[in-house]
Short mmCIF file of C-alpha atoms in Angstrom, two decimals:
data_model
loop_
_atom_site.label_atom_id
_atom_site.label_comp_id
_atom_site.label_asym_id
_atom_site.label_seq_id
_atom_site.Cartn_x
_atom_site.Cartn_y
_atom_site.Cartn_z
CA UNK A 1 -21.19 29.91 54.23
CA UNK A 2 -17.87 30.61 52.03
CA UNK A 3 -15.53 32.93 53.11
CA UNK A 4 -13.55 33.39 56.56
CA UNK A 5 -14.34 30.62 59.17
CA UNK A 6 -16.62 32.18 61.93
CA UNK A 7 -15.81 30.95 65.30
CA UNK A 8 -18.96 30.97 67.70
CA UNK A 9 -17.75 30.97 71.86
CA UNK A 10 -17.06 33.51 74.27
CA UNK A 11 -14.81 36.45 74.77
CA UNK A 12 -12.24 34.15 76.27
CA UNK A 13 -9.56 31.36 76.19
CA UNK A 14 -11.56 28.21 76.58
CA UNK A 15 -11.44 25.64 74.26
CA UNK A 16 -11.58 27.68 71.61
CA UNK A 17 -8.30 29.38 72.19
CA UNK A 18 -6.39 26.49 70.28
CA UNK A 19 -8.21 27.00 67.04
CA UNK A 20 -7.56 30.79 67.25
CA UNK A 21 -4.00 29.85 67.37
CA UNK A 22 -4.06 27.26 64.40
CA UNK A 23 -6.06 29.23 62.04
CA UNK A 24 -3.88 32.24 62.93
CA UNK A 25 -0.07 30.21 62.72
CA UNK A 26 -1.55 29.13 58.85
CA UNK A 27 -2.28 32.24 57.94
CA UNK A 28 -5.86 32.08 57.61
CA UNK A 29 -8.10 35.60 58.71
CA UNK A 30 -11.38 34.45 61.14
CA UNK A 31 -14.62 35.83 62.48
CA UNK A 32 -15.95 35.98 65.87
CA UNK A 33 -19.23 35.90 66.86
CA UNK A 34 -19.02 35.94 70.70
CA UNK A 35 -21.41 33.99 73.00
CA UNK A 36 -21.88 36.93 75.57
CA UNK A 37 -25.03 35.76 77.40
CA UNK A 38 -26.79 32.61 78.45
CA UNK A 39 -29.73 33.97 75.51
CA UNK A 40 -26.77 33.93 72.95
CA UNK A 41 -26.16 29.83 73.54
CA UNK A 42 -29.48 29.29 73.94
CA UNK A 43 -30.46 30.86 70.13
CA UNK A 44 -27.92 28.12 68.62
CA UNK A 45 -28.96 25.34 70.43
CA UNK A 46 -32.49 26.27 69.52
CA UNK A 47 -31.24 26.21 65.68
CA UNK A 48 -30.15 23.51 65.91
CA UNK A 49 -26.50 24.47 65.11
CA UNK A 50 -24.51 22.61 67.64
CA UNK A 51 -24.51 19.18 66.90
CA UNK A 52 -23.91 18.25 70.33
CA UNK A 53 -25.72 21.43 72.30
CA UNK A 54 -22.30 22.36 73.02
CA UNK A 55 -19.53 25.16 72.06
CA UNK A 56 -16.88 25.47 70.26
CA UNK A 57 -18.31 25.98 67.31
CA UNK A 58 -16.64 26.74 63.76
CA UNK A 59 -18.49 27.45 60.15
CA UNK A 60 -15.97 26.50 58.08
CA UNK A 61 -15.95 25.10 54.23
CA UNK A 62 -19.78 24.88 54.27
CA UNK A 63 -20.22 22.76 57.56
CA UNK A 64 -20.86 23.54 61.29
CA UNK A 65 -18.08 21.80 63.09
CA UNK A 66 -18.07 21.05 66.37
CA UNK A 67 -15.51 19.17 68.97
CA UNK A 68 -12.74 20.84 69.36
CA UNK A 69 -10.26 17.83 68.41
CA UNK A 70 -12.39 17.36 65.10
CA UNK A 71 -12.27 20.88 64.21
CA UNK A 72 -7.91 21.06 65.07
CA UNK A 73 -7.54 17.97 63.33
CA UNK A 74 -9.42 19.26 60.15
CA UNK A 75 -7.57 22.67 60.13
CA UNK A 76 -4.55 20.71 60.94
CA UNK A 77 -5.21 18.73 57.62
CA UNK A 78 -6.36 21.42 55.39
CA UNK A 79 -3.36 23.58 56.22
CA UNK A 80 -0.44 21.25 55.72
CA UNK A 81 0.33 21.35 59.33
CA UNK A 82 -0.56 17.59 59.74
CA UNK A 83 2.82 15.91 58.68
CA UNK A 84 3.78 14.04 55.62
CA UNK A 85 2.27 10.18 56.35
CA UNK A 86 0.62 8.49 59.38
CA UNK A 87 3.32 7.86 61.43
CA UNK A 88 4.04 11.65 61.74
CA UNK A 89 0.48 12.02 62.05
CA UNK A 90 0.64 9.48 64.87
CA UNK A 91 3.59 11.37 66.64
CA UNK A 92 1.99 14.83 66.04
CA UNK A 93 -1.32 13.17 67.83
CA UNK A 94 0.80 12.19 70.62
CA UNK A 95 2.57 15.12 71.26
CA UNK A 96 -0.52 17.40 70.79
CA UNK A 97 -2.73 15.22 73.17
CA UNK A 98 0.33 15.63 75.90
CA UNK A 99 0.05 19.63 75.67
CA UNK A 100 -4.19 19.64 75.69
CA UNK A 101 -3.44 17.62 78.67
CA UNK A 102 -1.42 20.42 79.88
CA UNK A 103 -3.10 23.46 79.20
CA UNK A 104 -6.25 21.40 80.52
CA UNK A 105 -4.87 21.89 83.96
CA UNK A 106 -4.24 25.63 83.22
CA UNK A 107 -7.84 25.83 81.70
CA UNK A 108 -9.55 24.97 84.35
CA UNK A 109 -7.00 26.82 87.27
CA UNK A 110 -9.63 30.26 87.63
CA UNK A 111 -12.75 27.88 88.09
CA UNK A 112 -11.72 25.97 90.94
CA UNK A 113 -12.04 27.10 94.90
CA UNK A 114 -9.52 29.22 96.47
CA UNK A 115 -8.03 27.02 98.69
CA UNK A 116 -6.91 24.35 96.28
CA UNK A 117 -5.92 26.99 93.70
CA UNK A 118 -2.14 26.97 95.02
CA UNK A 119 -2.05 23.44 95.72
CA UNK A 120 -2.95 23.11 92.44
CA UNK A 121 -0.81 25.34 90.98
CA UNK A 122 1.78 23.65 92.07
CA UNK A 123 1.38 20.49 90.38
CA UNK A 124 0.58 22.16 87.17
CA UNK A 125 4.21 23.35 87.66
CA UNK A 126 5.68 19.98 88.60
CA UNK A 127 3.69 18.10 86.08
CA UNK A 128 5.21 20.74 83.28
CA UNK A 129 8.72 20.26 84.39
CA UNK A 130 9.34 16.88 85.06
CA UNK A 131 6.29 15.30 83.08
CA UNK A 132 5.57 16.77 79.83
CA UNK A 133 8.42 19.36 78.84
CA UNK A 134 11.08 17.40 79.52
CA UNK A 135 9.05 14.42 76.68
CA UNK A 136 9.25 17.80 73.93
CA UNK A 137 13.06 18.73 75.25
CA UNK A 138 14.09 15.10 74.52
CA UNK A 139 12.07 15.29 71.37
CA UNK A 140 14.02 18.09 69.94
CA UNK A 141 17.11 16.61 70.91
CA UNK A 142 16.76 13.11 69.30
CA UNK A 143 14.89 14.68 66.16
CA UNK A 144 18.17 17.38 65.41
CA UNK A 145 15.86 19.15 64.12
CA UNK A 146 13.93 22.58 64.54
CA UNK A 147 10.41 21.39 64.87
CA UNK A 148 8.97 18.51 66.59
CA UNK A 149 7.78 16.30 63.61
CA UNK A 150 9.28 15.74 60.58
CA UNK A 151 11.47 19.03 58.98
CA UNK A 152 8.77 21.59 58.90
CA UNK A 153 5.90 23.25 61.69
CA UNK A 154 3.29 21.18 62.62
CA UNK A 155 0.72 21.13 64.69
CA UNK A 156 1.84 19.53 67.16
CA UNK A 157 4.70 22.83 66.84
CA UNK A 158 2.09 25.61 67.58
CA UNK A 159 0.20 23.52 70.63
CA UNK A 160 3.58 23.31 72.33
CA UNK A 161 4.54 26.96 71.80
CA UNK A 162 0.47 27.97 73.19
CA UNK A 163 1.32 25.42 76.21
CA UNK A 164 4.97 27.10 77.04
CA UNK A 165 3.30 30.30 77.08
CA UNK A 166 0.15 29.56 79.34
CA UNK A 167 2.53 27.65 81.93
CA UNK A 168 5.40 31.07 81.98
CA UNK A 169 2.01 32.75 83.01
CA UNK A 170 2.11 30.76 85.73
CA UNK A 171 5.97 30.89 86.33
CA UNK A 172 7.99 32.99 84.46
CA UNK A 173 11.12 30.82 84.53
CA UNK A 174 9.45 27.30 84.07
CA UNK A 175 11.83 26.65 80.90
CA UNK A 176 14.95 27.52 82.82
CA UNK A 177 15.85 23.76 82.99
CA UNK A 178 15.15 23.55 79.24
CA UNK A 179 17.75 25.07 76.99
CA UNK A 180 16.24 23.64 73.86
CA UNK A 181 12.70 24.12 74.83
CA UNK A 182 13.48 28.05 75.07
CA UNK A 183 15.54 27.98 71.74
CA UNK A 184 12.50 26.13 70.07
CA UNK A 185 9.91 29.03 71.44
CA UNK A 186 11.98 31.45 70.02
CA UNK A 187 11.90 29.82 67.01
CA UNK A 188 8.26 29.35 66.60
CA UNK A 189 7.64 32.81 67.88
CA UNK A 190 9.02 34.29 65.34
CA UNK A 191 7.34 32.85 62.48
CA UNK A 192 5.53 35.49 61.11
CA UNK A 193 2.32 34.43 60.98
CA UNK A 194 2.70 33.69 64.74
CA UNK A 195 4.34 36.70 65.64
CA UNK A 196 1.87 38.79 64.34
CA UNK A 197 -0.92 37.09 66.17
CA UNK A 198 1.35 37.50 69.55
CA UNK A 199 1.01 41.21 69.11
CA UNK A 200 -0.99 43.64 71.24
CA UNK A 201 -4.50 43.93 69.09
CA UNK A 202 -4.43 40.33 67.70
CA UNK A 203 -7.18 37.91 67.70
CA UNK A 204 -5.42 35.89 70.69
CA UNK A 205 -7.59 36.27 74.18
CA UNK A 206 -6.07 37.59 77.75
CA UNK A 207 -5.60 34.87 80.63
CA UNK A 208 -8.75 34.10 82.20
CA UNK A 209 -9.87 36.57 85.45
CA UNK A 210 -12.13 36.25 87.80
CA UNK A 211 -14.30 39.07 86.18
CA UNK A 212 -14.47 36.58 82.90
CA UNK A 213 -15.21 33.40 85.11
CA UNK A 214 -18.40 35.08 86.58
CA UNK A 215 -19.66 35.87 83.03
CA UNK A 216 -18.63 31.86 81.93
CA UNK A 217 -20.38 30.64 84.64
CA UNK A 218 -23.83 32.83 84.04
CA UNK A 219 -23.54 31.37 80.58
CA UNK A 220 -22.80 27.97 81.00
CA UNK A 221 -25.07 27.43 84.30
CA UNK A 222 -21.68 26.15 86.54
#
């Protein structure tokens, strides 16, 4: 199993979308084998593949990993993007487990009913602003510097550009209130590893649509 990692999920966002984004901000070139029918899941849990019966999946360095904070926290690792000692680890963890909480909101937006979409919505866009960006604007301010941990990207770095970017989705100007917040997603944007994978034709999925939420759904039995 040497070579490029394989990633094993669906066509979409999901979970999995994090990893895509890690793997592609180190530089490192992936494989996707989409999960495209219920049959498709059903062949790996009947290898016995998935330690857990469950998706994401990665085939990476000779093992099978699965759970999705395992398999960031290994890439993290193996990629230098994991800071320098445990404390930075510790603050990386923090600030990473702030944004999964974030985009965790986001995630799960297209599943739920209409009516409570908006209501929702809303406090996705409240909880951005007042709890979590203004933690990562305060952050950048205390640190001086141009990442979030330490002197150099992180982690935690490329979670908080993904998050920025699903909430403008949901509001264009959420960072309006957040000078340093827009001058750090500049930043990291433009890394070139990152900006490549933020071009049209990249390995990075669409937001989720209703068409894709039927097809998760068939899948997943939900």
């Amino acid at each position: 199993m040497a070579g490029k990692p394989k990633l094993h999920y669906t066509k979409g966002r999901g979970k999995m979308e994090s990893i895509r984004w890690l793997l592609a901000a180190a530089g490192v070139e992936f494989e996707e084998e989409f999960i495209e029918t219920k049959e498709d899941l059903e062949k790996l849990r009947n290898d016995g593949v998935l330690l857990f019966q469950q998706v994401p999946m990665v085939e990476i360095d000779g093992m099978r990993m699965v759970q999705t904070r395992a398999i960031l926290s290994y890439i993290a690792a193996k990629y230098n993007l994991y800071g320098k000692d445990l404390k930075e680890r510790a603050w990386i963890d923090m600030y990473v487990e702030g944004t999964t909480d974030l985009m965790g909101m986001i995630m799960y937006l297209p599943f739920q009913p209409a009516d409570t979409k908006e209501k929702n919505l809303a406090l996705i866009i409240e909880r951005a602003t007042t709890r979590y960006f203004p933690v990562y604007e305060k952050a950048l301010k205390d640190h001086g510097q141009d990442y979030l941990v330490g002197n150099k990207l992180s982690w935690a770095d490329v979670h908080l550009l993904e998050a920025i970017l699903m909430v403008e989705e949901c509001k264009p100007d959420v960072l309006s209130a957040f000078p340093l917040l827009q001058a750090f997603k500049g930043r990291i944007s433009n890394i070139p590893t990152i900006k490549k994978f933020l071009q049209p034709g990249s390995q990075r999925k669409p937001p989720t649509d209703e068409k894709f939420v039927a097809v998760v759904r068939k899948i997943f039995n939900i």
